[in-house]
Structures are given as structure tokens and as C-alpha cells.
Amino acid sequence: MRADTEQDILKTELWWTALVTAVVTAIMLAIIYAGLVHHINPPSNIETVDPKTLHLTGEFTEGNLGTRVDGSQITSRIVATQFAFQPQCIVMPANRTVTLRFATPDVIHGILVTGTNVNTMIIPGYVSQVHTVFTKTGDLLMPCHEFCGLGHSQMWATVRVVPEDEFKPGPDGRVTCDAR
Amino acid sequence: MTHARRLTLAHLWVAFAAFAIAAVLGVWQMWARSPLPAPYLTAQAYFTSVTAHGVSMAYVLTTFMVMGFGYYVAETTLGRPLPYPRLAWLGFALGILGTLMAAATIFAGNATVLFTFYPPLTASPFFYIGLVLVVVGSWIWCGLMIVAMLDFKRVNPGTPVPLAMFATVANAVMWLWTTVGVAAELLFQVIPAAFGWNEAIDVGLSRTLFSWTLHAIVYFWLIPAYIAFYTMAPQAAGGRLYSDTMGRLTFILFLIYSLPVGMHHLFMDPQQSSAFKFLQMSFTALVAAPTLLTVFTISASMEIAGRLRGGKGYFGWIAALPWDRPMVLATGMAFFMLWFGGGGGLINMSFGMNAMVHNTSWVTAHFHLIFGGTVVIMYFAIAYAIWPTLTGRQPASLRHQRLQLWLWFIGMMVMTLPWHYLGLQGQWRRVATFNYADPVIAGWGPWVIVSFAGGIILLASALLFVWNLLEFHRDRAVVAPEHPPIYALAVHPPNRVPAALNGFALWNVLVLVLMIAAYGYPIAQFFIIDAPEAIVHRVTGGG
Ligand code: HEM
Ligand SMILES: [Cu+2]
Ligand SMILES: [Cu+2]
């Protein structure tokens, strides 16, 4: 490598800077592409809900939790509390677009579903919404992945993914783990 | 010993004492998470330990290291006594007082909120006040570094500020900006809640303010390592710094781009929109630039050293480097870990792929590799390089220093590689005990045990490090040269540099503009949408 004059050094450094810029740009483009084409976007719906009245009124009252089919929409509503999920088990059909909606009345929680890309924080004051398609059937683990107090290690739920033809909503449109 | 050196010695001993205690806790945590039965294991004990480990490693080790090293750099590069040494001791005292306060609340079981203390969980108010005192102590340090640089410029008009000092002041300026977020969160939201003056807290706002701090703080920890890369490693290798200008540019880029990017910690959060997440992700990609520039400049500097020592061919210069010198060895290992860590970082920062790894063990493994590995191994090398000038003595042989570095490097690899893999399998973080009866989790067991073994190697290295430092103070140590050259000259040392590369006024304006663009609306929105508040949950009283 030449380093006889300042100019030599500057020239080499400029080449390298150009290369670095190109690499960074390429990475950016890949991310934009993934975001647009594969709809890989993090949950960002800024939808507020009052933690103090969560279980008293509205969407997250006890009777409305779990999986429910409404026309072509399949939605599961889950409440995360210290230190359990309500319900502890949800049923989801394989190979269909489904929506998961989470809220909490107390502290910060978060979930992931092992073996999938489902991942969101659950922040008191907001509804976290994730769309996904489950491709593998079976019981998947859905732990709370953000420290929420001393019982955090014991906080998990199950996502039961069933083949599409075994996914049969009751007359009220609901599907529960017990019914199966 | 000059005043600055006494200050340096005091700060670094506090830093490394905290480090040694935290290393013991870290290994016990690894044990607890493994299928092997660990002693004293309860949820209370585990989260007390993780809080203490995180606070010691992330706040105490780093802050005291940065401050102590900064005083050293100021005195040795500027060639003038440190301004206001009494204030420096005040900063030190505040740091100690704050650390002891925080430690007391943690070990009393009144602060099991981890080092990120996400509200509405709230600890004893004295935990936060302790942390605030540490930060206030570091603000005094920032002021002193800036004053020292301005004094130098006044007395030596037109002379470039030496690179190591320029970088130290860049860090001080950055740290002042960085701490605004967490200080606002603590003073306006968390501490009032901890005292019971508030019963509810806006969690979206508090997370956003914390994210303001959360990325730049990593660069605050990292910059001493970069100072060593640019100024100490080429000297130790017997070469020169390839380009002084590139060094200045790198530290300026860190100042600018480490701040408006914190929202990449909130990718999976529902209270911020995709637009701002995307904006900050774009800035995050730009942070890769100074790191890649550094890789190039330092490799070129090392190549110069290798060729001066007779190395030939494309790779011959690598073998010709004096790998027996701890600074050179540590730099090589740090770069190796930086490649792994940097690759992992690219995954974390990408908007979509983050969903795969967010809050899994991948993240914990990633920052142990890059922070505990790359950065902390350079802390060791810096300590070995400057300690002889602090005590006037050094051990007769460097064998134990090399052994210690190797153990750290190997331990880090053995611990973090399986830990990354477990994260990809979905293992989540911050868990005291896993339910190994579950068949999925049972499959993870062997890998956790391998990680645990890596942790034991790391603990051995940490203890050997403290022992090596004590060697410098022993009677059997030999007399060290009084003024060894520490900082490398550039191939073409600058006679003059443009004002923009010799100070920070212009860059502060740019940071202000970027911060308003990146964080203005995301913070303001909480006052516009009238976000619902969460009820405060206090963890005090050991329960
Ligand atoms: C002896 C070597 C070390 C071992 C065995 C070790 C082990 C661990 C373990 C097991 C955890 C808990 C992870 C969890 O519960 O998810 C942890 C957390 C952590 N460690 Fe280390 N560690 C070591 C060194 C370090 C170093 C050198 C640093 C940084 C300088 C560091 C910084 C942290 C931080 C910031 C956390 C996060 C705590 C949290 O999630 O709240 N550790 N470490
Ligand atoms: Cu939880
Ligand atoms: Cu949790």
C-alpha cells in the first residue's frame, strides 16, 4: 500500500470510503426490499387502550379473549398479566393469515412464538398487533420475553396450530383449546 | 505521581473491582440457567444478581474506565496539568457514593428491576438516585475534558489537538447529549413515581426517552477501545497511524450518528410508527461507516508496522507483527470478535429480521461478544499499557498478561457462539430457570452447559487480570521506563487541521438538528395523543 505522500493516503482512504458507502447502501436497499415485498414490518400501529379499564370494558374483556372467526378474519386476543396469559392456550389454523392482538393491564411484557418470526413488545397503554401465517402444525411455545417481575420465568402460553380442515369455529365464531 | 495519575489509578481500580464482582455473578447466572442444579437459586436471587451484574458491567466498569482513562489521556497528550483536580475528585466521590447507594438497594432486594429499569416496575428511589449521582459525577468529567481541550487550544493556537484527546472530548460531548434522555426519564417520571408522588406513568414516553440513551451509551463504552486502536496499537506494533484525518473523521461520525438511532431498540414496540423506526434505522446503517473506516485504517497501520519489521507479501506482514505484546495481541483478538459481532449487529438493526432475534439470547450473546469481548479486552490492554506509568513498576515477564488475554478470547467464543445459536432457536432472555421438562427446551440444555463452561473460562481470566494488576504494585516488579511512548505518530503528522476537525461547535449544531428530526415528533406525540398511563408497580420490600 502506498503511503509516500498525504495525497496517496487520501486517495486510498477515499476509495475505501466509497466502498463503505456502497456496502451500507446495499444493506439499506436489501432491508427496504424485504420490508416492501415480504411485508416484513414490525408492529407499529400506535393504537391506545387504557390499562386501568382494560378488563372492564371493550375488546379485552374476559368473554372476548381467545381466537374468533369473523367472516374471513381470524383474530386472537390475548391479555398478558403478571405472570400469566389469558387465555393460556390459543388455537390457530395453519396456512391462513391470522391476526394476534395483545394488551396488558399492568407492566411491560413481550412475546415471541418459538420457531416463527412472531415477536412483539406488549406495552401498557397500547394494543400490539401482529399478522402472520403459521406453517407448521403442533403446539408452539409462546413465552413472555421481557422481564416483568419475579414470576417472569414462569410466564408462557401455548399456540396450538391445527390443520386448516380441523379448524372449526363454534356457532359464536370462537375456537378454544378445551373444545378439542 | 501527578494528580492526574492518582485520579486514573483510583478510577480504574474501582472499575475493575466492580468488574471482578460482576464476573462471579455472571458465572452463577449461567449456572442457574443451565440444567445443572445451581446453589442459592431463587427468582429473587437470580434477578438481584442480574441487576447487580448489569449495573456493574454496563454502568460502573465503563463509566469509571472512561473517566480514569480520560484523565490520563488529558494529562499525557496535552502536556499540561489537569485543570481543577479538586472537581475531578468531587466527580469521583459522587460516583462512589452513587455506586454504593445503588448497590445497597440492589442487595437489599429493593431494586430487582434490571439495569434497564423499565417502568411501571419501580425500585427503591435510592437505586435511581445512586445512578443519577454516578451520571452527575461523569458530567463533571465531561466539563473537565472540554475545559482541558479549550485551555490547550488557547495556549497553542493553530496546533491540532492530539488525536487521543480529540477522541476523548468527542466522547465527553457525546455523553452529555446521550444522558439527556435517561436523565429526563429518571427525574420527571421514574423518581417521582418511586417516591410515591405519582401513581401512574406514561410508559411509551419513558421507553422513548430511554431509547435516546440506549444506543449512544454503547459508543461511550466503546470509544476508549477505539482510542487504543488508533493511537496505542500502531505504536505498540512499532508502526505509525496510517491517517490522522480518518481518525478525526471517525470520532466525529460516532458523535453524530450514535445519537439519532436509539429507536432501533423499539422496533418491536407498538407506540412508535414505522416511519420513524425506518428513519432511525437508516441512520443506524450509517453508523456502520465509522467502524468500517476504522477497520481499514487500523489494518493499514498494522501493515506498515509489519512491513517495517520485515514482513513480506500479502499476508507476511501479519506474521511479522509483535504478537507477544499484549496491546497488539488484544487488538488482533478484538478485531476478530468485531467481525462476528458486526455481522450479528447487521441482523439486529434490520427492521424485519429483528423480529427473529428481539429479546432472545441472540441479543445477550451479541452484546457479550462485542462489548464484553471487543471492548473489554481493549480495556485490559489499556490497563496493561498504562499501569507501568502509574506505579513506576512492571512485572518481569508478560506471560501472564498474554495468558489472561487468550483465556478471555477463548472463553468469550465458547460462551457466546452457542448462546447465539440458542437465541435463534427461540431461547428468550432474562429467565432464572428454564423448564427443561419441555421437550423443546430440553434440547437446548447441552448448549447452555457449553456456554456455562465458557463462562468459567472467563471467570478464570477475570481473576487472573486482577492478579496481574496487583503484580504492578508488588515489590518484586521491576522498575518501568519513566516515559515510554504510548501514542503513535501519524505517517504524516498534521501541522494544521481545519477548525471543523479540531473542535465540536459545528457538529453540535448538526446533532441538535438530527435529534430534533429523529426524536422531536416521537416524543411530542405522547403529549398530542394523550397516551393512557400505566399504574406504578413497586418492587420494594424484597417482594
Ligand atoms: C465472566 C463473564 C460473564 C458471564 C459468565 C456473563 C454471564 C451473563 C448472564 C448469564 C447474563 C444473564 C442473561 C439473561 O438472564 O438473559 C448476563 C447478563 C448481562 N451481562 Fe454478562 N457475563 C459476563 C461478562 C460480562 C461482561 C464483561 C459484560 C460487559 C462489560 C457483561 C454485561 C452484561 C449485561 C449488560 C447483561 C444484561 C443484564 C440484563 O439483561 O438485564 N457481562 N451475563
Ligand atoms: Cu410477562
Ligand atoms: Cu415477563
PDB file of N, CA, C and O and ligand atoms in Angstrom, chain A residues 80-81 83 85 108-110 144 146 148 152 155, ligand 2:
ATOM      1  N   ALA A  80     -51.854 -10.095  28.581  1.00  0.00           N
ATOM      2  CA  ALA A  80     -50.659 -10.512  29.321  1.00  0.00           C
ATOM      3  C   ALA A  80     -50.714  -9.829  30.677  1.00  0.00           C
ATOM      4  O   ALA A  80     -50.831  -8.609  30.754  1.00  0.00           O
ATOM      5  N   THR A  81     -50.677 -10.639  31.753  1.00  0.00           N
ATOM      6  CA  THR A  81     -50.658 -10.048  33.093  1.00  0.00           C
ATOM      7  C   THR A  81     -49.509 -10.678  33.858  1.00  0.00           C
ATOM      8  O   THR A  81     -49.000 -11.725  33.480  1.00  0.00           O
ATOM      9  N   PHE A  83     -48.487 -13.113  36.288  1.00  0.00           N
ATOM     10  CA  PHE A  83     -47.492 -13.684  35.426  1.00  0.00           C
ATOM     11  C   PHE A  83     -48.129 -14.799  34.616  1.00  0.00           C
ATOM     12  O   PHE A  83     -47.769 -15.947  34.737  1.00  0.00           O
ATOM     13  N   PHE A  85     -50.775 -15.577  30.832  1.00  0.00           N
ATOM     14  CA  PHE A  85     -51.525 -15.072  29.686  1.00  0.00           C
ATOM     15  C   PHE A  85     -52.974 -15.527  29.830  1.00  0.00           C
ATOM     16  O   PHE A  85     -53.250 -16.589  30.369  1.00  0.00           O
ATOM     17  N   ILE A 108     -44.799  -3.931  31.526  1.00  0.00           N
ATOM     18  CA  ILE A 108     -44.326  -4.299  30.189  1.00  0.00           C
ATOM     19  C   ILE A 108     -44.110  -5.809  30.113  1.00  0.00           C
ATOM     20  O   ILE A 108     -43.512  -6.410  30.997  1.00  0.00           O
ATOM     21  N   HIS A 109     -44.640  -6.407  29.059  1.00  0.00           N
ATOM     22  CA  HIS A 109     -44.335  -7.792  28.731  1.00  0.00           C
ATOM     23  C   HIS A 109     -43.916  -7.829  27.263  1.00  0.00           C
ATOM     24  O   HIS A 109     -43.784  -6.789  26.625  1.00  0.00           O
ATOM     25  N   GLY A 110     -43.744  -9.032  26.750  1.00  0.00           N
ATOM     26  CA  GLY A 110     -43.442  -9.181  25.331  1.00  0.00           C
ATOM     27  C   GLY A 110     -43.621 -10.637  25.005  1.00  0.00           C
ATOM     28  O   GLY A 110     -43.658 -11.476  25.898  1.00  0.00           O
ATOM     29  N   CYS A 144     -43.312 -15.175  27.634  1.00  0.00           N
ATOM     30  CA  CYS A 144     -43.132 -13.744  27.832  1.00  0.00           C
ATOM     31  C   CYS A 144     -41.626 -13.499  27.765  1.00  0.00           C
ATOM     32  O   CYS A 144     -40.867 -14.137  28.489  1.00  0.00           O
ATOM     33  N   GLU A 146     -40.021 -10.355  28.004  1.00  0.00           N
ATOM     34  CA  GLU A 146     -39.455  -9.177  28.651  1.00  0.00           C
ATOM     35  C   GLU A 146     -39.657  -9.306  30.156  1.00  0.00           C
ATOM     36  O   GLU A 146     -40.727  -9.711  30.605  1.00  0.00           O
ATOM     37  N   CYS A 148     -40.762  -8.975  33.652  1.00  0.00           N
ATOM     38  CA  CYS A 148     -41.980  -8.309  34.091  1.00  0.00           C
ATOM     39  C   CYS A 148     -42.161  -8.478  35.597  1.00  0.00           C
ATOM     40  O   CYS A 148     -43.213  -8.169  36.138  1.00  0.00           O
ATOM     41  N   HIS A 152     -41.499 -13.792  36.067  1.00  0.00           N
ATOM     42  CA  HIS A 152     -41.299 -13.744  34.611  1.00  0.00           C
ATOM     43  C   HIS A 152     -40.917 -15.094  34.009  1.00  0.00           C
ATOM     44  O   HIS A 152     -41.412 -15.466  32.934  1.00  0.00           O
ATOM     45  N   MET A 155     -43.803 -17.463  32.979  1.00  0.00           N
ATOM     46  CA  MET A 155     -44.919 -16.912  32.212  1.00  0.00           C
ATOM     47  C   MET A 155     -44.833 -17.352  30.761  1.00  0.00           C
ATOM     48  O   MET A 155     -43.999 -16.867  30.007  1.00  0.00           O
TER      49      MET A 155
HETATM   50 CU    CU C   2     -44.580 -11.028  31.274  1.00  0.00          CU
END
